[in-house]
Tab-separated table of C-alpha atoms and ligand atoms in Angstrom:
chain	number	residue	atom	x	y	z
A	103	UNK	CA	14.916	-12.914	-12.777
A	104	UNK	CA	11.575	-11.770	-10.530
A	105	UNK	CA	14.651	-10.723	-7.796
A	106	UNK	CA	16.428	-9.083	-9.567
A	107	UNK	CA	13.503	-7.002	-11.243
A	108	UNK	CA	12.532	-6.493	-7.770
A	109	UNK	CA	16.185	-4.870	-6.282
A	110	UNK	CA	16.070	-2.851	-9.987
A	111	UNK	CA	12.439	-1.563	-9.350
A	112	UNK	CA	13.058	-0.787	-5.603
A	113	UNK	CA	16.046	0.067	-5.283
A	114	UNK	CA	15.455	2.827	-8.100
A	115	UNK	CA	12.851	3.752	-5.932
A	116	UNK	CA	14.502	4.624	-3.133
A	117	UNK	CA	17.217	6.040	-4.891
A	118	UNK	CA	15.493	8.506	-6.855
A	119	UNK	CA	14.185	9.543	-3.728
A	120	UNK	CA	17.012	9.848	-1.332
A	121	UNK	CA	18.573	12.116	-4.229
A	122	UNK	CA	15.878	14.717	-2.801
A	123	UNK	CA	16.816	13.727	0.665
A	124	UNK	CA	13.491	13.463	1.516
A	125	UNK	CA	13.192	14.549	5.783
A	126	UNK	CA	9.875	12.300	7.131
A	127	UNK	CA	7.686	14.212	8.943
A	128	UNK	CA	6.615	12.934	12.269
A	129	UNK	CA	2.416	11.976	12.304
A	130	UNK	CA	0.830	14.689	14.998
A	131	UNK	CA	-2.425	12.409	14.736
A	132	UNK	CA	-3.553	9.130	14.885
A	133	UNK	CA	-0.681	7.004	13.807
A	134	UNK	CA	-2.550	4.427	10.776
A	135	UNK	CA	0.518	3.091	9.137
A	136	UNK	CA	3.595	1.463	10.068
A	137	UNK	CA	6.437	1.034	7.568
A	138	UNK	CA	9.493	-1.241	9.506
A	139	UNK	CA	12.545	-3.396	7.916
A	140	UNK	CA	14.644	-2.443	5.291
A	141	UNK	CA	14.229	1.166	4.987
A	142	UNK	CA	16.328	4.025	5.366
A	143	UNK	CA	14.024	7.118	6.322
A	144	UNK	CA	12.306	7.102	9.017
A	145	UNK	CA	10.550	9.196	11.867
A	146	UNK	CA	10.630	7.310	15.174
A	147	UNK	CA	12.478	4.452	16.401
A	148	UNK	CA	13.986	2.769	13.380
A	149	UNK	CA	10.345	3.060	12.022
A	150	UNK	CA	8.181	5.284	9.499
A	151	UNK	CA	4.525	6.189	10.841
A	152	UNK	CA	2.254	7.689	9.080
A	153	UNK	CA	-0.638	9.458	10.315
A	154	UNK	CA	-3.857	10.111	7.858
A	155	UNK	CA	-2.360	13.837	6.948
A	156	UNK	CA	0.984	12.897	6.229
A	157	UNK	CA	-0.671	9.903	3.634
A	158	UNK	CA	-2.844	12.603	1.894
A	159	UNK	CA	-0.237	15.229	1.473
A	160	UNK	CA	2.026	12.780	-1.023
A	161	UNK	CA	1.020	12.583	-4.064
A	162	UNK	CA	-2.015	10.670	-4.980
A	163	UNK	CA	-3.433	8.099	-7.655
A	164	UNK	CA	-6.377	7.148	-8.457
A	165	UNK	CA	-8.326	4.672	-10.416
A	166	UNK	CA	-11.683	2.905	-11.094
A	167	UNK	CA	-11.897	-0.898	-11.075
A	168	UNK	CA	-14.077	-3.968	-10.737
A	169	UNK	CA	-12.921	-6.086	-7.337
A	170	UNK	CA	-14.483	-9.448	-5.714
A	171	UNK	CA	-15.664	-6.566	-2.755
A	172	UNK	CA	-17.138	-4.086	-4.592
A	173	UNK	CA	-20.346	-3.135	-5.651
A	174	UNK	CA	-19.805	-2.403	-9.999
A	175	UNK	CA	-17.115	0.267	-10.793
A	176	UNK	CA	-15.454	1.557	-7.851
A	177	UNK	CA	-13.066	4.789	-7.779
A	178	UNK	CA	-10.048	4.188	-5.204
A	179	UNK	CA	-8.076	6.692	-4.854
A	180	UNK	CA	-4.816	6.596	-2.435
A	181	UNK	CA	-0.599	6.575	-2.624
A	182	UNK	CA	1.074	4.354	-4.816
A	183	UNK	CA	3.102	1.586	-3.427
A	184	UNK	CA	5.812	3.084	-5.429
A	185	UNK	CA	5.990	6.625	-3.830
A	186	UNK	CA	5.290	5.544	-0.493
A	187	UNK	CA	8.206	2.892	-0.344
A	188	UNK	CA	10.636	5.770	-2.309
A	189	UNK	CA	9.651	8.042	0.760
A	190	UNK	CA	10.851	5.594	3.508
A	191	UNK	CA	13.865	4.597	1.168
A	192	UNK	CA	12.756	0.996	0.829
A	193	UNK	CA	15.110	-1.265	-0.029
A	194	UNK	CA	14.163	-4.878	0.750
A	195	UNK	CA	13.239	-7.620	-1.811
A	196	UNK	CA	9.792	-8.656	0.175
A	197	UNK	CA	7.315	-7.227	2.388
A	198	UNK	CA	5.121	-8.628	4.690
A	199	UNK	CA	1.892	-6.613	4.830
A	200	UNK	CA	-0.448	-6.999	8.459
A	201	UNK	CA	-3.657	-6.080	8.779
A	202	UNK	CA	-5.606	-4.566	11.829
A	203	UNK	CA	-7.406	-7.750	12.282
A	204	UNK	CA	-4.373	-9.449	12.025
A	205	UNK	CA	-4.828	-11.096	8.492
A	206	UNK	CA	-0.581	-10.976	7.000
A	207	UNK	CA	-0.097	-11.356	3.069
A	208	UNK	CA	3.224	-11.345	1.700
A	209	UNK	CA	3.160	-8.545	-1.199
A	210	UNK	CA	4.775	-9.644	-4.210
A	211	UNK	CA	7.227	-5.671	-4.500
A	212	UNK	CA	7.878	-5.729	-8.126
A	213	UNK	CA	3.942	-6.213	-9.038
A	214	UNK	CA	2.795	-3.519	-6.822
A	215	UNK	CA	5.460	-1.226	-7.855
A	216	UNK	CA	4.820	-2.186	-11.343
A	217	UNK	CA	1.052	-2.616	-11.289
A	218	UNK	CA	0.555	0.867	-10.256
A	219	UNK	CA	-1.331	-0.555	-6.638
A	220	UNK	CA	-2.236	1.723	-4.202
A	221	UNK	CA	-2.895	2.185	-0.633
A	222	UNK	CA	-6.405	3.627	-1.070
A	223	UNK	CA	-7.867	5.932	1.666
A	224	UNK	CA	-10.774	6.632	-0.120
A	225	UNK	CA	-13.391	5.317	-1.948
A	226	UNK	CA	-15.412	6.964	-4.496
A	227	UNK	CA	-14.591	10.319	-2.565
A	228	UNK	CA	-15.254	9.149	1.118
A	229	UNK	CA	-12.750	7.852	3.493
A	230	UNK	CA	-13.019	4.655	4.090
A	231	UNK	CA	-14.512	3.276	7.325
A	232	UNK	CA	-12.820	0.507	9.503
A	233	UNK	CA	-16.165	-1.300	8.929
A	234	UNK	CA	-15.672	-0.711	5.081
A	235	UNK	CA	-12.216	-2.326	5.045
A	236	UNK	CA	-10.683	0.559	5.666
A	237	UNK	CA	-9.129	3.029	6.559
A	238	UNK	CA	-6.467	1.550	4.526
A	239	UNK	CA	-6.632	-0.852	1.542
A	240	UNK	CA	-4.102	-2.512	-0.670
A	241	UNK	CA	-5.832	-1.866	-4.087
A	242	UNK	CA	-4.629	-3.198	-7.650
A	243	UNK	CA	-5.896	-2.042	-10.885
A	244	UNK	CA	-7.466	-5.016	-11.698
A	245	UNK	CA	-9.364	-3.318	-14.692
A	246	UNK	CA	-6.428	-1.880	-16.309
A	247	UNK	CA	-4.356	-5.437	-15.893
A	248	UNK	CA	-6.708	-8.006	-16.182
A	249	UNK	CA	-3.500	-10.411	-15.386
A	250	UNK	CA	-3.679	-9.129	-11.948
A	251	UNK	CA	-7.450	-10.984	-11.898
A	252	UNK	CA	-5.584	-14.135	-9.677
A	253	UNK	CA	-6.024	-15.236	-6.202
A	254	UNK	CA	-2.440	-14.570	-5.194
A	255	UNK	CA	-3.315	-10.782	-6.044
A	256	UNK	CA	-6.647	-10.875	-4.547
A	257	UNK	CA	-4.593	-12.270	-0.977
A	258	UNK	CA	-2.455	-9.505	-1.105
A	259	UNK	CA	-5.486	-7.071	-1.447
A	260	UNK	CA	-4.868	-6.422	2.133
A	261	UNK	CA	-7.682	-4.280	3.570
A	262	UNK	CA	-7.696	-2.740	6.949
A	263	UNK	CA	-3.834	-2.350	6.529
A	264	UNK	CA	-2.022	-1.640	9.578
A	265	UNK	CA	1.755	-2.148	8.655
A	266	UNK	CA	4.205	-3.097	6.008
A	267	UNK	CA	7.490	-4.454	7.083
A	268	UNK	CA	10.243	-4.797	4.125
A	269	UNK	CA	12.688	-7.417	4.477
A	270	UNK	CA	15.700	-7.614	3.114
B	340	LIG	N1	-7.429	-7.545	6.226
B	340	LIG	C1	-7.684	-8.600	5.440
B	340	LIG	N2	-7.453	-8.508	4.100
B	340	LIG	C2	-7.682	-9.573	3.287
B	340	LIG	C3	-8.108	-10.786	3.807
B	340	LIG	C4	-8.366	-10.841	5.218
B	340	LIG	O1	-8.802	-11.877	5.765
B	340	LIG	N3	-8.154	-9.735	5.983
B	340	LIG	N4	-8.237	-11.881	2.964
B	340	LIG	C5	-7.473	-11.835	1.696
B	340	LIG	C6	-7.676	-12.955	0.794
B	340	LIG	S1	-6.820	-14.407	1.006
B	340	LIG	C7	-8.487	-12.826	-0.290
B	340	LIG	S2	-8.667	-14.014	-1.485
B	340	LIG	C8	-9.363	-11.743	-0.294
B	340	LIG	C9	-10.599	-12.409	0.249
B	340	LIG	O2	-11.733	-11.703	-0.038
B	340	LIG	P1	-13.125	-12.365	0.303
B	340	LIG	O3	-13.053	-12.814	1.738
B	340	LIG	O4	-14.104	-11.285	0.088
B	340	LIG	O5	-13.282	-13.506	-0.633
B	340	LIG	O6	-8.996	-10.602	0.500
B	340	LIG	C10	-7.705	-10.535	1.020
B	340	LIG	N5	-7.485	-9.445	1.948
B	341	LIG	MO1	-7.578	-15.840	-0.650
């Protein structure tokens, strides 16, 4: 049942997307995330980078939570899981998310699709420092689910995200 919620969710996704035949750009700065695997757009070798820019231009999200690494109410703001992956036409059932300090965490797909989780770039208005976990972070909206309160969600709160590989 979780598969095949996860090929619905996805593959939805991606075909919503494709529908638009969304054209990648390609990053002119500072490439800060990798998307590799089971996609179908991408922007340089079989890959999808994405520099800052191209990450602030989608759409964005945003929402304030509670985490284990946060001071009270924090505002994260960022692009959901679920645009992000329709951009790059993801289509696998799993992906493997890698950190720049080379932490990995398998990402449960349908519950960040689902969940509404984001891949915040700022917090409470600033960017987010590499020192701060950033620039990147994995964020769930742990207030608005309190389900997602669990330690398999909190491991796959990746911060410092580097890459995301989907696999089929
Ligand atoms: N980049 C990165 N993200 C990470 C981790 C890590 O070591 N590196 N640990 C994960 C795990 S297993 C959990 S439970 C929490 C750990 O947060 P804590 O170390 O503040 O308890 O962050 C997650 N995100
Ligand atoms: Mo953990």
């Amino acid at each position: 049942m979780a598969a095949i919620l996860m090929l619905a969710g996805v593959a939805g996704v991606g075909a919503s997307q494709s529908a638009a035949a969304q054209e990648l750009a390609k990053p002119t700065g500072e490439v800060v995330l990798t998307i590799d695997g089971a996609i179908a757009n991408t922007n340089v070798d079989g890959r999808a980078d994405f520099d800052m820019a191209m990450l602030m231009a989608m759409p964005s999200a945003r929402f304030r939570t509670v985490t284990p690494w946060t001071d009270g109410a924090t505002e994260f703001e960022g692009v959901t899981i679920k645009d992000l992956f329709a951009a790059v036409g993801a289509s696998g059932k799993a992906v493997k998310a890698s950190a720049l300090n080379d932490y990995i965490a398998d990402v449960d797909l349908e519950t960040a699709v689902s969940s509404g989780a984001i891949i915040a770039y700022r917090i409470n208005g600033a960017e987010i420092s590499v020192r701060d976990k950033g620039p990147l972070w994995i964020m769930f909206p742990f207030d608005d689910k309190p389900q997602l309160r669990a330690e398999t969600i909190y491991s796959q709160s990746v911060w410092q995200l580097r890459k995301m590989t989907l696999l089929k």
